[in-house]
mmCIF file of N, CA, C and O in Angstrom:
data_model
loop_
_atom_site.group_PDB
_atom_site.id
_atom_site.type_symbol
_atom_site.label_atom_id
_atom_site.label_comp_id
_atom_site.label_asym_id
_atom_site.label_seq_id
_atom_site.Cartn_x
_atom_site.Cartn_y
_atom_site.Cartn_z
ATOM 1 N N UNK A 7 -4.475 7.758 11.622
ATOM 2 C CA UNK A 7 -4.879 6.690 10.739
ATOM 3 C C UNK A 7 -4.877 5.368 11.478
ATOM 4 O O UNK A 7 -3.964 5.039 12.236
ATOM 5 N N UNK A 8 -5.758 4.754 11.266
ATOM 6 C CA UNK A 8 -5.321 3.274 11.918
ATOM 7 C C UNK A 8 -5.252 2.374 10.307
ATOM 8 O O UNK A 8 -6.010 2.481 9.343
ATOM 9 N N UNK A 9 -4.228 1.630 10.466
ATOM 10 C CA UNK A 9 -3.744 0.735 9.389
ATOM 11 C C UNK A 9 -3.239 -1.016 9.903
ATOM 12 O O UNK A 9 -2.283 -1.345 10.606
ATOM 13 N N UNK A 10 -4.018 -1.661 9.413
ATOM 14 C CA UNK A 10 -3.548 -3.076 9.990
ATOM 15 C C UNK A 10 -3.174 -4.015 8.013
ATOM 16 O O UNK A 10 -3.121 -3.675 6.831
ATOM 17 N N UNK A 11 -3.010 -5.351 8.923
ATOM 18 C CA UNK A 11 -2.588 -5.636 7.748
ATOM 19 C C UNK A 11 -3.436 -6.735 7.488
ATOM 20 O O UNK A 11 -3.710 -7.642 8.275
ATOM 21 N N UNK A 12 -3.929 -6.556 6.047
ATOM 22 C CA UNK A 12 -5.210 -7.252 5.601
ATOM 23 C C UNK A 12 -4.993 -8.758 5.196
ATOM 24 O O UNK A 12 -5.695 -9.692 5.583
ATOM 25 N N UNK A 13 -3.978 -8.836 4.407
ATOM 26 C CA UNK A 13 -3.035 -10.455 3.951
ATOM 27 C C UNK A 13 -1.933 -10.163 3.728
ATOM 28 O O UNK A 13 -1.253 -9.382 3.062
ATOM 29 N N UNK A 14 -1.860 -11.105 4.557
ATOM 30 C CA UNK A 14 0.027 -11.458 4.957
ATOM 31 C C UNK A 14 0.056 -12.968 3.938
ATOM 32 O O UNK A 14 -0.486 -14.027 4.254
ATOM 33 N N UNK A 15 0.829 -12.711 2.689
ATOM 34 C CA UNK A 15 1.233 -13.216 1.818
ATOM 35 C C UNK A 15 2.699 -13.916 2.009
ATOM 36 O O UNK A 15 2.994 -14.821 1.229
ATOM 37 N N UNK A 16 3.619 -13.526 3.017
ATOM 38 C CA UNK A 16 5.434 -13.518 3.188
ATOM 39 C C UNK A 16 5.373 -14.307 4.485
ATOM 40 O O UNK A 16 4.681 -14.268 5.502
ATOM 41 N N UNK A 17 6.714 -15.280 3.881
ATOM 42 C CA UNK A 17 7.236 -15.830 5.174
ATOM 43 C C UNK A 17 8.387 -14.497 5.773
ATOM 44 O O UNK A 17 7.964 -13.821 6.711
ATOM 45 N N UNK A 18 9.475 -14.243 5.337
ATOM 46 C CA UNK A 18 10.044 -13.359 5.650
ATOM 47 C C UNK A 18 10.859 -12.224 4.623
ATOM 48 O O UNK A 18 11.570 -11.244 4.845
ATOM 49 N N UNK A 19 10.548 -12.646 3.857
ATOM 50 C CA UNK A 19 11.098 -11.608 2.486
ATOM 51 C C UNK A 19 9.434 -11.180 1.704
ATOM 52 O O UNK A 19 8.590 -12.075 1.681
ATOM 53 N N UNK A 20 9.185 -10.185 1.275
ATOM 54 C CA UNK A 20 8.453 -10.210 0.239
ATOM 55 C C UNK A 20 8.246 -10.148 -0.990
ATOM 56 O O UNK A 20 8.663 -9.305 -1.785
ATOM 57 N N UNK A 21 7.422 -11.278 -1.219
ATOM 58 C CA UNK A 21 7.037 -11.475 -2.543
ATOM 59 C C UNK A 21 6.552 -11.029 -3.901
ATOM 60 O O UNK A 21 6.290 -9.835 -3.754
ATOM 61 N N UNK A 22 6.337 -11.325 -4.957
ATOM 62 C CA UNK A 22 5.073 -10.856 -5.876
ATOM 63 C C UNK A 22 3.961 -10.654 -5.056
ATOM 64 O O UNK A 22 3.613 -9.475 -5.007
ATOM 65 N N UNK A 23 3.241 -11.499 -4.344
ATOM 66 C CA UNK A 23 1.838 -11.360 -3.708
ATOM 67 C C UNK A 23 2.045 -10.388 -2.987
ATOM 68 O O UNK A 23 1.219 -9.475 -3.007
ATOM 69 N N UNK A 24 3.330 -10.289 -2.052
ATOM 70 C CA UNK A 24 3.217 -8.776 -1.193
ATOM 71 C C UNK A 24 2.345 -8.997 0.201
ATOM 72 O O UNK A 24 1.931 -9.975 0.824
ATOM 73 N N UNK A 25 2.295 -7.626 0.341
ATOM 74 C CA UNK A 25 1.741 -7.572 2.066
ATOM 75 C C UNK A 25 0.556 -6.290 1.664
ATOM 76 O O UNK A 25 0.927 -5.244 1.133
ATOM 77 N N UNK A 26 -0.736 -6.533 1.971
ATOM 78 C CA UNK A 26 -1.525 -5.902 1.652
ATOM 79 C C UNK A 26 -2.407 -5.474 2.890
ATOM 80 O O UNK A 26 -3.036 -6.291 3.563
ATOM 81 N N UNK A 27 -2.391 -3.773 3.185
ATOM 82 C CA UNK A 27 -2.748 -2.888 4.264
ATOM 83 C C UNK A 27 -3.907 -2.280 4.031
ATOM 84 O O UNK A 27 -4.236 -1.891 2.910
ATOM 85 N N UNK A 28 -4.675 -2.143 5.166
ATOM 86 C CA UNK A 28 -6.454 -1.810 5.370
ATOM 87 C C UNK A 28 -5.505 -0.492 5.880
ATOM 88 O O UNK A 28 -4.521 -0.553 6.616
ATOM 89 N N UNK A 29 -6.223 0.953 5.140
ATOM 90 C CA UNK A 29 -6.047 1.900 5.936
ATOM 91 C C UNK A 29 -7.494 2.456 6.384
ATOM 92 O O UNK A 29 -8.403 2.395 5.556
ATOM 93 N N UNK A 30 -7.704 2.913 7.463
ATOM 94 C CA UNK A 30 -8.980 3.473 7.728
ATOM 95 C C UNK A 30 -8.569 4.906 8.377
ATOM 96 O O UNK A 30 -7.422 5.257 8.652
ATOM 97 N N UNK A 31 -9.824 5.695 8.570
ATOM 98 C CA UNK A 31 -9.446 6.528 9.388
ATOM 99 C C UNK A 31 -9.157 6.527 10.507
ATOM 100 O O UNK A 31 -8.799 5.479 11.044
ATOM 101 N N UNK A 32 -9.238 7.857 11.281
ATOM 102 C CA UNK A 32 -8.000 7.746 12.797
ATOM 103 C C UNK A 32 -9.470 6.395 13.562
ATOM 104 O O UNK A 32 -9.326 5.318 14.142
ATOM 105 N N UNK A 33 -10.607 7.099 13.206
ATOM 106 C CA UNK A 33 -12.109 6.685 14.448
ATOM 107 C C UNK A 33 -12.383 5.110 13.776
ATOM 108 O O UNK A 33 -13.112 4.261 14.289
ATOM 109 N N UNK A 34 -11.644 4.961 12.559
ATOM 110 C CA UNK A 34 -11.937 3.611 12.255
ATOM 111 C C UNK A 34 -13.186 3.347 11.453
ATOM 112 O O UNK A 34 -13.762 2.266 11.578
ATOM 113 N N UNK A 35 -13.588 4.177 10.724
ATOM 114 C CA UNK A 35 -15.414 4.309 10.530
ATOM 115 C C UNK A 35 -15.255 4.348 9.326
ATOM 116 O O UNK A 35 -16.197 3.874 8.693
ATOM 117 N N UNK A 36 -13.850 4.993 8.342
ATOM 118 C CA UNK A 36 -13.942 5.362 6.821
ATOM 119 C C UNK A 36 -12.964 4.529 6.250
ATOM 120 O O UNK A 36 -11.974 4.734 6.953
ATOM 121 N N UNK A 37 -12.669 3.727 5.406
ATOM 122 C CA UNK A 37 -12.269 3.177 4.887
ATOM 123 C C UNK A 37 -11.856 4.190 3.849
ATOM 124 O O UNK A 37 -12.620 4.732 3.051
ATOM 125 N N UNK A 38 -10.309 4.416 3.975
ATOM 126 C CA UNK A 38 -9.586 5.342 2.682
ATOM 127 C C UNK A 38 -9.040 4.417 1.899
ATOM 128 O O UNK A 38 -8.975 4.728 0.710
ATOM 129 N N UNK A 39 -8.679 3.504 2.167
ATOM 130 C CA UNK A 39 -8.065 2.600 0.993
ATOM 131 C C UNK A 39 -6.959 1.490 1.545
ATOM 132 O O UNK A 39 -6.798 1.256 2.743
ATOM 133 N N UNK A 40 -6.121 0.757 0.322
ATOM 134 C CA UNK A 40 -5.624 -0.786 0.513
ATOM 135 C C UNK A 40 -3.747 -0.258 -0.262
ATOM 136 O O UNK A 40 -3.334 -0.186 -1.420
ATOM 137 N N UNK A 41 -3.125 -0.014 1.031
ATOM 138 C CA UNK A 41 -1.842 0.431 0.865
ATOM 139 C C UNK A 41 -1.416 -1.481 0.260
ATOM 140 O O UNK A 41 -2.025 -2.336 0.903
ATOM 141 N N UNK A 42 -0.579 -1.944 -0.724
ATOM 142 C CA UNK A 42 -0.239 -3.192 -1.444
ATOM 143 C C UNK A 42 1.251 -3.225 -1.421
ATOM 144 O O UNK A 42 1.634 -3.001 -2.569
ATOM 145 N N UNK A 43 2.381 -3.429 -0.517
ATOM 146 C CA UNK A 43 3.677 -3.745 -0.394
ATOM 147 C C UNK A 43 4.154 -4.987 -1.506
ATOM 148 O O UNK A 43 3.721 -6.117 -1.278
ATOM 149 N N UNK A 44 5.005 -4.781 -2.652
ATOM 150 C CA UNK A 44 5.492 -6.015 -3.366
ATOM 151 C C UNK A 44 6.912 -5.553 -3.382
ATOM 152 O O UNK A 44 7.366 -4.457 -3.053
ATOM 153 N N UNK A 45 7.561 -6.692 -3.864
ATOM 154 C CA UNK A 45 9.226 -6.236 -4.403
ATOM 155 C C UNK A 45 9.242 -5.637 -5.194
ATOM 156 O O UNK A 45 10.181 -4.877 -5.432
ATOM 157 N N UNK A 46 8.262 -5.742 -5.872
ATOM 158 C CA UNK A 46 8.876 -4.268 -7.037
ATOM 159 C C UNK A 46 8.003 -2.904 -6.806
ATOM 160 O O UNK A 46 8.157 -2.132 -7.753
ATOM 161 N N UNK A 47 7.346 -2.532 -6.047
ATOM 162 C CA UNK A 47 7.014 -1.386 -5.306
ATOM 163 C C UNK A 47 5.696 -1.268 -4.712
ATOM 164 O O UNK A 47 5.175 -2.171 -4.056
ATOM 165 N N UNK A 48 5.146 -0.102 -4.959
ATOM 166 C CA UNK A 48 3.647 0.163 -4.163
ATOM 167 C C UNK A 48 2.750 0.689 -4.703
ATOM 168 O O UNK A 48 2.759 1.760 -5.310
ATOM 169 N N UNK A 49 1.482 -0.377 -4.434
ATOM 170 C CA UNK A 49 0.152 0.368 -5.138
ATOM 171 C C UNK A 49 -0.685 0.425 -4.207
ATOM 172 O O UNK A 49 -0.953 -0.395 -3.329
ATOM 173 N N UNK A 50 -1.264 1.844 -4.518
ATOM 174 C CA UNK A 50 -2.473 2.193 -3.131
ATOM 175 C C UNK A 50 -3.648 2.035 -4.143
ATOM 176 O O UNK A 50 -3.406 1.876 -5.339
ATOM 177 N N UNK A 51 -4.719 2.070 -3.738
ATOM 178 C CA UNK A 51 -6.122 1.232 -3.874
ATOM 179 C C UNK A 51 -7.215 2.157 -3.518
ATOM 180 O O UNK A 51 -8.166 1.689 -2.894
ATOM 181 N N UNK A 52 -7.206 3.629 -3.887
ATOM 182 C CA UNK A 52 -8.548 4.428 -3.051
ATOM 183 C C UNK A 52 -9.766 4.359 -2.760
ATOM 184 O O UNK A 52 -10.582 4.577 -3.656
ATOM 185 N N UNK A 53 -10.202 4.047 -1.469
ATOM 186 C CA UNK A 53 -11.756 3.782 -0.959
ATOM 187 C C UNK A 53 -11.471 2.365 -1.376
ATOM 188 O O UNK A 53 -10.402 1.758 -1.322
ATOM 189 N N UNK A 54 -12.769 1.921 -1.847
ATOM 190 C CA UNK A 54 -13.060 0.736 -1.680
ATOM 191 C C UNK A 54 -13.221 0.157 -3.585
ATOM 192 O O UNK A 54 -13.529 -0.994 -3.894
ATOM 193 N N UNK A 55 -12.988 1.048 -4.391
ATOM 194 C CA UNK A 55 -12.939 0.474 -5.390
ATOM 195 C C UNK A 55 -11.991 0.520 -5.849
ATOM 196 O O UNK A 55 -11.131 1.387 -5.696
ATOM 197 N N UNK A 56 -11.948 -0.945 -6.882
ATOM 198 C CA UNK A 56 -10.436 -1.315 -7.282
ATOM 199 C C UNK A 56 -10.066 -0.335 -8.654
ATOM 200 O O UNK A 56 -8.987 -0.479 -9.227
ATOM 201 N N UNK A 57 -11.089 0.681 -9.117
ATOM 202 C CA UNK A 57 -10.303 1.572 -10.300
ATOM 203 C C UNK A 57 -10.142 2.627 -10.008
ATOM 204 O O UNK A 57 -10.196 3.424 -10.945
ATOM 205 N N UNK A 58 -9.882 3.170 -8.690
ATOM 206 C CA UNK A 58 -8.615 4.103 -8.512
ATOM 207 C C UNK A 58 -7.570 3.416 -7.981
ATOM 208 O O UNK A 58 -7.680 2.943 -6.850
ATOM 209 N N UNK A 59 -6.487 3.271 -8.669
ATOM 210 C CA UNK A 59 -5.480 2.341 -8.591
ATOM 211 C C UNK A 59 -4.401 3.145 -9.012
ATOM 212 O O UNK A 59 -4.282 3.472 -10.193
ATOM 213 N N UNK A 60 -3.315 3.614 -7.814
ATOM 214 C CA UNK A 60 -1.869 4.341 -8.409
ATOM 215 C C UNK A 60 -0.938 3.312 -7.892
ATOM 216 O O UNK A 60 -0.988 2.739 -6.804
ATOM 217 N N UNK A 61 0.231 3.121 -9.197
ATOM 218 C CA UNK A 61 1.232 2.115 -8.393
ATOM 219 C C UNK A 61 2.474 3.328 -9.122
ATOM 220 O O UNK A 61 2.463 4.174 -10.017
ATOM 221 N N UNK A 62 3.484 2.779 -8.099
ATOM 222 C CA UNK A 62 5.115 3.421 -7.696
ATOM 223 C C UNK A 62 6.075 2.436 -7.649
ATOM 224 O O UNK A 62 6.255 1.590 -6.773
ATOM 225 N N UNK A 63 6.745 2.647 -8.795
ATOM 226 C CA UNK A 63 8.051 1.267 -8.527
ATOM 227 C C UNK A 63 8.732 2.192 -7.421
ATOM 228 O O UNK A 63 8.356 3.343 -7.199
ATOM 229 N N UNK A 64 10.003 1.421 -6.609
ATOM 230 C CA UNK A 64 10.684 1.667 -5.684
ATOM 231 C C UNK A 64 11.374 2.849 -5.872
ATOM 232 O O UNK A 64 11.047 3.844 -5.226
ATOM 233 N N UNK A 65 12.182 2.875 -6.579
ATOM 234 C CA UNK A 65 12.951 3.886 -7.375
ATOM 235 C C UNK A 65 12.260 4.937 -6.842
ATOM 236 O O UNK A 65 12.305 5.404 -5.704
ATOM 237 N N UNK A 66 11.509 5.306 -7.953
ATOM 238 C CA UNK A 66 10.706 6.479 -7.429
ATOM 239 C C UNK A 66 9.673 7.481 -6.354
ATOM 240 O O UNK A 66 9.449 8.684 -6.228
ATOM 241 N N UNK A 67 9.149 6.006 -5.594
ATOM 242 C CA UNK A 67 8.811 6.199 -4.214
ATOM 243 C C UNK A 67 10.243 6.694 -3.439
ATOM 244 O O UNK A 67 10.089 7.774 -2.868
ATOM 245 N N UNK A 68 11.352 6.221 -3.334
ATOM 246 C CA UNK A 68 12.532 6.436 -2.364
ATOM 247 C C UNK A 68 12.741 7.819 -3.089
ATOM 248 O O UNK A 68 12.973 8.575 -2.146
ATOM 249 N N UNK A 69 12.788 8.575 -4.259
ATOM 250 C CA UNK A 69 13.136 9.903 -4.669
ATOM 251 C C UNK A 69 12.162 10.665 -3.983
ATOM 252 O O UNK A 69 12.473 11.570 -3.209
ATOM 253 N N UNK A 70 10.770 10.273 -4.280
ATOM 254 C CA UNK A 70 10.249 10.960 -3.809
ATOM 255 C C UNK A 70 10.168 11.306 -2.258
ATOM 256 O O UNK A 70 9.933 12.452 -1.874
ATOM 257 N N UNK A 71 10.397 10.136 -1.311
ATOM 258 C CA UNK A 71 10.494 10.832 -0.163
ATOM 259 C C UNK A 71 11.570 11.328 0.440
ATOM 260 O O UNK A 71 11.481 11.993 1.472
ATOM 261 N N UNK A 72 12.786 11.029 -0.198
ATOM 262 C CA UNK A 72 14.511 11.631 0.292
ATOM 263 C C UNK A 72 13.989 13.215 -0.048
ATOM 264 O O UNK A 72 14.013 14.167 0.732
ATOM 265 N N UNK A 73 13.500 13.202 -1.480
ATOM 266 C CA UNK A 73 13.129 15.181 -1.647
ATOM 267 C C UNK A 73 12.179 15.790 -0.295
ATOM 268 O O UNK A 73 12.077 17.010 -0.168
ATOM 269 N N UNK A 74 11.624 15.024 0.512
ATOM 270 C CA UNK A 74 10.789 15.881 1.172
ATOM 271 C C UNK A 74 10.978 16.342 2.585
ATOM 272 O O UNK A 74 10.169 17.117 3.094
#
């Protein structure tokens, strides 16, 4: 995957606005979607339109990956 970061919203803590990530594929050519870092958790963004939209408070992102 190559993933950079699209807006940098944070001086050093993050915010409501968050830190918002371009993921593309490995060749850089497909745009899979907009990984969205906030304090209260994570919403990914699939492809390029904004209504596939899944968000994860923290909580449950951290369960889910300690189970795996």
């Amino acid at each position: 995957m190559k993933v950079s970061i699209k807006d940098l919203y944070v001086a050093m803590e993050i915010k409501n606005n968050g830190v918002e990530l371009d993921v593309y594929s490995t060749d850089g050519k497909t745009h899979l979607g907009d990984l969205i870092v906030t304090k209260t958790g994570l919403t990914w963004c699939k492809g390029k339109s904004s209504k596939n939209v899944t968000k994860i408070k923290w909580e449950k992102f951290i369960k889910w990956a300690e189970e795996q």
